[in-house]
Amino acid sequence: MENSGKTDECERISFEETKASENSEIESSYGINENTIASEVGPLEKAPTLEQVGTSKNRKLELEDGFIKEGSNCGKDISCNKRKLDAEIDPEDKGFENDGISKKRKIEADDVPTNVSSIGAGVQQKRKIELEDVSEKQKSLEEGHSSTVAAHYNERQEVCLEKRSQSRIFYLRNFNNWMKSVLIGEFLEKVRQKKTRDITVLDLGCGKGGDLLKWKKGRINKLVCADIADVSVKQCQQRYDDMKHRCRDNEFIFNAEFITADCSKELLPGKFLDSKMFFDICSCQFVCHYSFESYEQADTMLRNACERLNPGGYFIGTTPNSFELIKRLEASETESFGNEIYTVKFQKKGDYPLFGCKYDFNLEGVVDVPEFLVYFPLLNEMAKKYNMKLVYKKTFLEFYEEKIKNIENKILLKRMQALEPYPTNENSKFTSQKEEDYEHAAKYMKNGHIRLPLGTLSKSEWEATSIYLVFAFEKQ
């Protein structure tokens, strides 16, 4: 992989750029501003300045220093001394780091003469098996975090609609799905203003195919789905086949192909059925943060996402907001924060390297896997390598408040059951059993003449979804 220019790219991220980006963060308060759709939670303060985040001079690496110092060496794996080994190697398996010795010992075991005594042969066979186990562990270490992510999503079971509706985060998941639907719809419309046919899309990190229906409704012509989890890819393909089978004779559905690959380590073009294929949109929903384990992985992800975009094409997605995560971490008395729906746990405070800044994220019944902090100014700078220009970056709150003004989006929100009715009817219960989780809705209802029921999320769900942002880049 080419590493030329990586140091220069990272060094261009100045402290002033960091401050400018941070100051663009908004005050996070949810206001109910529609007649039938309500959302409000207590105000969250603006993201702290970098000086405020790094309050302890004795900490090993303050936030602003971490970004700048790490950035100056981010293209050199060996010199990135700030990166923590435990983000790459399981401490329990560090004894297997010397792969050369393991291979040598295995060869020696293989060279044992066949005419040794049965006891000796048994000992040697046992030793060979043990050494092969060592080799498998070494292979697992080399695969690193990617194999953990793949295993997690492969093991997740498909859940029927009835069970999903009983989930504590039923409305939260629907809300996030609505956000994706509106984002995808917005940029499909932008593409159509430039071309009217043969729209081609790359779904990077497609999962089990949760966005297939969005692409069908968007009337695209070609979809390439890629994901690291082979089971998920197979389920995605089965969903597509079922969808295609249900189509009427005169109903059009896009062509699709499916690729199992680690999009942060493998280049996709060689796997396409058409090696010369280009895309109008690359969609990367809730997954690009897995690639920020290292510069090389993040760069490979961006190369896959952007290199094959047509001029005027878009790279769109959703990802955790690093400023919001760190703000909540610094406000916590421990290395973790969250509520009964989600938890985020860092290894320690005050040390936030550009790459490999690992944290454990758990969202009830959906996600339980390590992730890596995505410092958005860095993502923006790295995308410039592939001639990408930032269209916008918005918090979920900003995006929601802007898009809900559109009547079609409002109708879609209701149809997707993306907000919980308030007050509830006699035959149903709130998803949260904590009365304080709906104080914001009760307060709003008393403040004016409005049509009931309102639409809202519990405070716990608002808190969980407000850690995310949406982004869009355009190919120059």
Short mmCIF file of N, CA, C and O in Angstrom, two decimals, residues 26 29-34 37 39 175 178-179 182-183 185-187 190 391-410 413 462 470-472:
data_model
loop_
_atom_site.label_atom_id
_atom_site.label_comp_id
_atom_site.label_asym_id
_atom_site.label_seq_id
_atom_site.Cartn_x
_atom_site.Cartn_y
_atom_site.Cartn_z
N ILE A 26 -23.22 22.33 17.67
CA ILE A 26 -24.37 23.10 18.12
C ILE A 26 -24.73 22.74 19.55
O ILE A 26 -24.26 21.74 20.08
N SER A 29 -30.24 20.57 22.09
CA SER A 29 -31.51 20.58 22.81
C SER A 29 -32.59 20.18 21.85
O SER A 29 -32.61 20.61 20.71
N TYR A 30 -33.48 19.32 22.28
CA TYR A 30 -34.54 18.82 21.43
C TYR A 30 -35.80 19.62 21.68
O TYR A 30 -36.30 19.68 22.79
N GLY A 31 -36.35 20.21 20.63
CA GLY A 31 -37.55 21.01 20.77
C GLY A 31 -38.69 20.42 19.97
O GLY A 31 -38.51 19.97 18.86
N ILE A 32 -39.86 20.39 20.51
CA ILE A 32 -41.03 19.91 19.80
C ILE A 32 -41.55 21.06 18.96
O ILE A 32 -42.08 22.03 19.48
N ASN A 33 -41.40 20.96 17.62
CA ASN A 33 -41.75 22.09 16.79
C ASN A 33 -42.75 21.74 15.69
O ASN A 33 -42.90 22.46 14.73
N GLU A 34 -43.44 20.60 15.82
CA GLU A 34 -44.45 20.22 14.85
C GLU A 34 -45.73 19.88 15.58
O GLU A 34 -45.73 19.50 16.75
N ILE A 37 -45.73 15.82 15.69
CA ILE A 37 -44.47 15.11 15.92
C ILE A 37 -43.66 15.90 16.91
O ILE A 37 -43.27 17.03 16.63
N SER A 39 -40.47 16.20 19.88
CA SER A 39 -39.24 15.65 20.43
C SER A 39 -38.56 16.72 21.25
O SER A 39 -38.32 17.80 20.77
N PHE A 175 -36.12 5.35 14.32
CA PHE A 175 -35.70 6.74 14.13
C PHE A 175 -34.39 6.79 13.35
O PHE A 175 -34.24 7.57 12.39
N TRP A 178 -35.04 6.01 9.83
CA TRP A 178 -35.62 7.16 9.14
C TRP A 178 -34.53 8.15 8.73
O TRP A 178 -34.56 8.70 7.62
N MET A 179 -33.58 8.38 9.60
CA MET A 179 -32.48 9.29 9.29
C MET A 179 -31.74 8.82 8.04
O MET A 179 -31.43 9.61 7.14
N VAL A 182 -33.93 9.36 4.82
CA VAL A 182 -33.97 10.75 4.36
C VAL A 182 -32.64 11.14 3.74
O VAL A 182 -32.59 11.82 2.70
N LEU A 183 -31.54 10.72 4.35
CA LEU A 183 -30.21 11.02 3.81
C LEU A 183 -30.03 10.41 2.43
O LEU A 183 -29.59 11.08 1.48
N GLY A 185 -32.39 9.42 0.35
CA GLY A 185 -33.31 10.06 -0.58
C GLY A 185 -32.82 11.42 -1.06
O GLY A 185 -32.95 11.76 -2.24
N GLU A 186 -32.23 12.18 -0.14
CA GLU A 186 -31.72 13.51 -0.50
C GLU A 186 -30.65 13.42 -1.58
O GLU A 186 -30.68 14.19 -2.56
N PHE A 187 -29.72 12.49 -1.44
CA PHE A 187 -28.60 12.45 -2.38
C PHE A 187 -28.92 11.67 -3.65
O PHE A 187 -28.30 11.90 -4.69
N LYS A 190 -30.21 14.48 -5.65
CA LYS A 190 -29.12 15.30 -6.18
C LYS A 190 -28.48 14.64 -7.39
O LYS A 190 -28.12 15.31 -8.37
N VAL A 391 -19.61 18.28 1.78
CA VAL A 391 -20.87 18.96 1.51
C VAL A 391 -21.46 19.46 2.83
O VAL A 391 -21.80 20.63 2.97
N TYR A 392 -21.58 18.57 3.79
CA TYR A 392 -21.96 18.97 5.13
C TYR A 392 -21.70 17.85 6.13
O TYR A 392 -21.59 16.68 5.77
N LYS A 393 -21.60 18.26 7.38
CA LYS A 393 -21.56 17.37 8.53
C LYS A 393 -22.56 17.93 9.53
O LYS A 393 -22.47 19.10 9.91
N LYS A 394 -23.54 17.12 9.94
CA LYS A 394 -24.58 17.59 10.83
C LYS A 394 -24.82 16.57 11.94
O LYS A 394 -24.75 15.37 11.70
N THR A 395 -25.11 17.07 13.12
CA THR A 395 -25.53 16.18 14.19
C THR A 395 -26.91 15.62 13.82
O THR A 395 -27.63 16.18 12.99
N PHE A 396 -27.27 14.52 14.46
CA PHE A 396 -28.60 13.97 14.21
C PHE A 396 -29.69 15.00 14.52
O PHE A 396 -30.71 15.07 13.84
N LEU A 397 -29.47 15.80 15.56
CA LEU A 397 -30.45 16.83 15.91
C LEU A 397 -30.59 17.85 14.80
O LEU A 397 -31.71 18.18 14.38
N GLU A 398 -29.47 18.37 14.31
CA GLU A 398 -29.51 19.35 13.23
C GLU A 398 -30.23 18.78 12.01
O GLU A 398 -31.07 19.45 11.39
N PHE A 399 -29.87 17.57 11.66
CA PHE A 399 -30.45 16.93 10.47
C PHE A 399 -31.95 16.73 10.65
O PHE A 399 -32.75 17.02 9.74
N TYR A 400 -32.34 16.23 11.82
CA TYR A 400 -33.76 15.98 12.10
C TYR A 400 -34.57 17.27 12.03
O TYR A 400 -35.63 17.33 11.38
N GLU A 401 -34.10 18.31 12.71
CA GLU A 401 -34.86 19.55 12.76
C GLU A 401 -34.99 20.21 11.39
O GLU A 401 -35.97 20.89 11.10
N GLU A 402 -34.01 19.98 10.54
CA GLU A 402 -34.08 20.52 9.18
C GLU A 402 -35.03 19.71 8.31
O GLU A 402 -35.90 20.26 7.62
N LYS A 403 -34.92 18.39 8.36
CA LYS A 403 -35.67 17.54 7.44
C LYS A 403 -37.13 17.35 7.84
O LYS A 403 -37.97 17.05 6.99
N ILE A 404 -37.45 17.50 9.11
CA ILE A 404 -38.83 17.29 9.55
C ILE A 404 -39.75 18.40 9.06
O ILE A 404 -40.99 18.25 9.07
N LYS A 405 -39.19 19.49 8.58
CA LYS A 405 -40.00 20.58 8.03
C LYS A 405 -40.64 20.19 6.69
O LYS A 405 -41.60 20.82 6.26
N ASN A 406 -40.08 19.16 6.06
CA ASN A 406 -40.62 18.68 4.80
C ASN A 406 -41.79 17.74 5.06
O ASN A 406 -41.66 16.78 5.83
N ILE A 407 -42.94 17.98 4.43
CA ILE A 407 -44.14 17.20 4.71
C ILE A 407 -43.96 15.74 4.35
O ILE A 407 -44.47 14.85 5.04
N GLU A 408 -43.23 15.44 3.26
CA GLU A 408 -43.02 14.05 2.87
C GLU A 408 -42.18 13.32 3.91
O GLU A 408 -42.45 12.15 4.23
N ASN A 409 -41.18 13.98 4.44
CA ASN A 409 -40.36 13.38 5.49
C ASN A 409 -41.17 13.15 6.76
O ASN A 409 -40.99 12.16 7.47
N LYS A 410 -42.08 14.08 7.05
CA LYS A 410 -42.92 13.94 8.23
C LYS A 410 -43.86 12.74 8.10
O LYS A 410 -44.05 11.97 9.04
N LEU A 413 -41.84 9.62 8.55
CA LEU A 413 -41.52 9.42 9.97
C LEU A 413 -42.65 8.69 10.67
O LEU A 413 -42.42 7.77 11.46
N TRP A 462 -33.19 9.48 23.26
CA TRP A 462 -32.62 10.70 22.69
C TRP A 462 -31.12 10.78 22.99
O TRP A 462 -30.32 11.15 22.14
N VAL A 470 -24.45 12.85 10.70
CA VAL A 470 -24.51 12.45 9.30
C VAL A 470 -23.48 13.28 8.53
O VAL A 470 -23.14 14.40 8.92
N PHE A 471 -22.99 12.72 7.43
CA PHE A 471 -22.01 13.46 6.62
C PHE A 471 -22.23 13.17 5.15
O PHE A 471 -22.85 12.15 4.77
N ALA A 472 -21.72 14.07 4.31
CA ALA A 472 -21.79 13.88 2.86
C ALA A 472 -20.60 14.58 2.22
O ALA A 472 -20.29 15.73 2.55
#
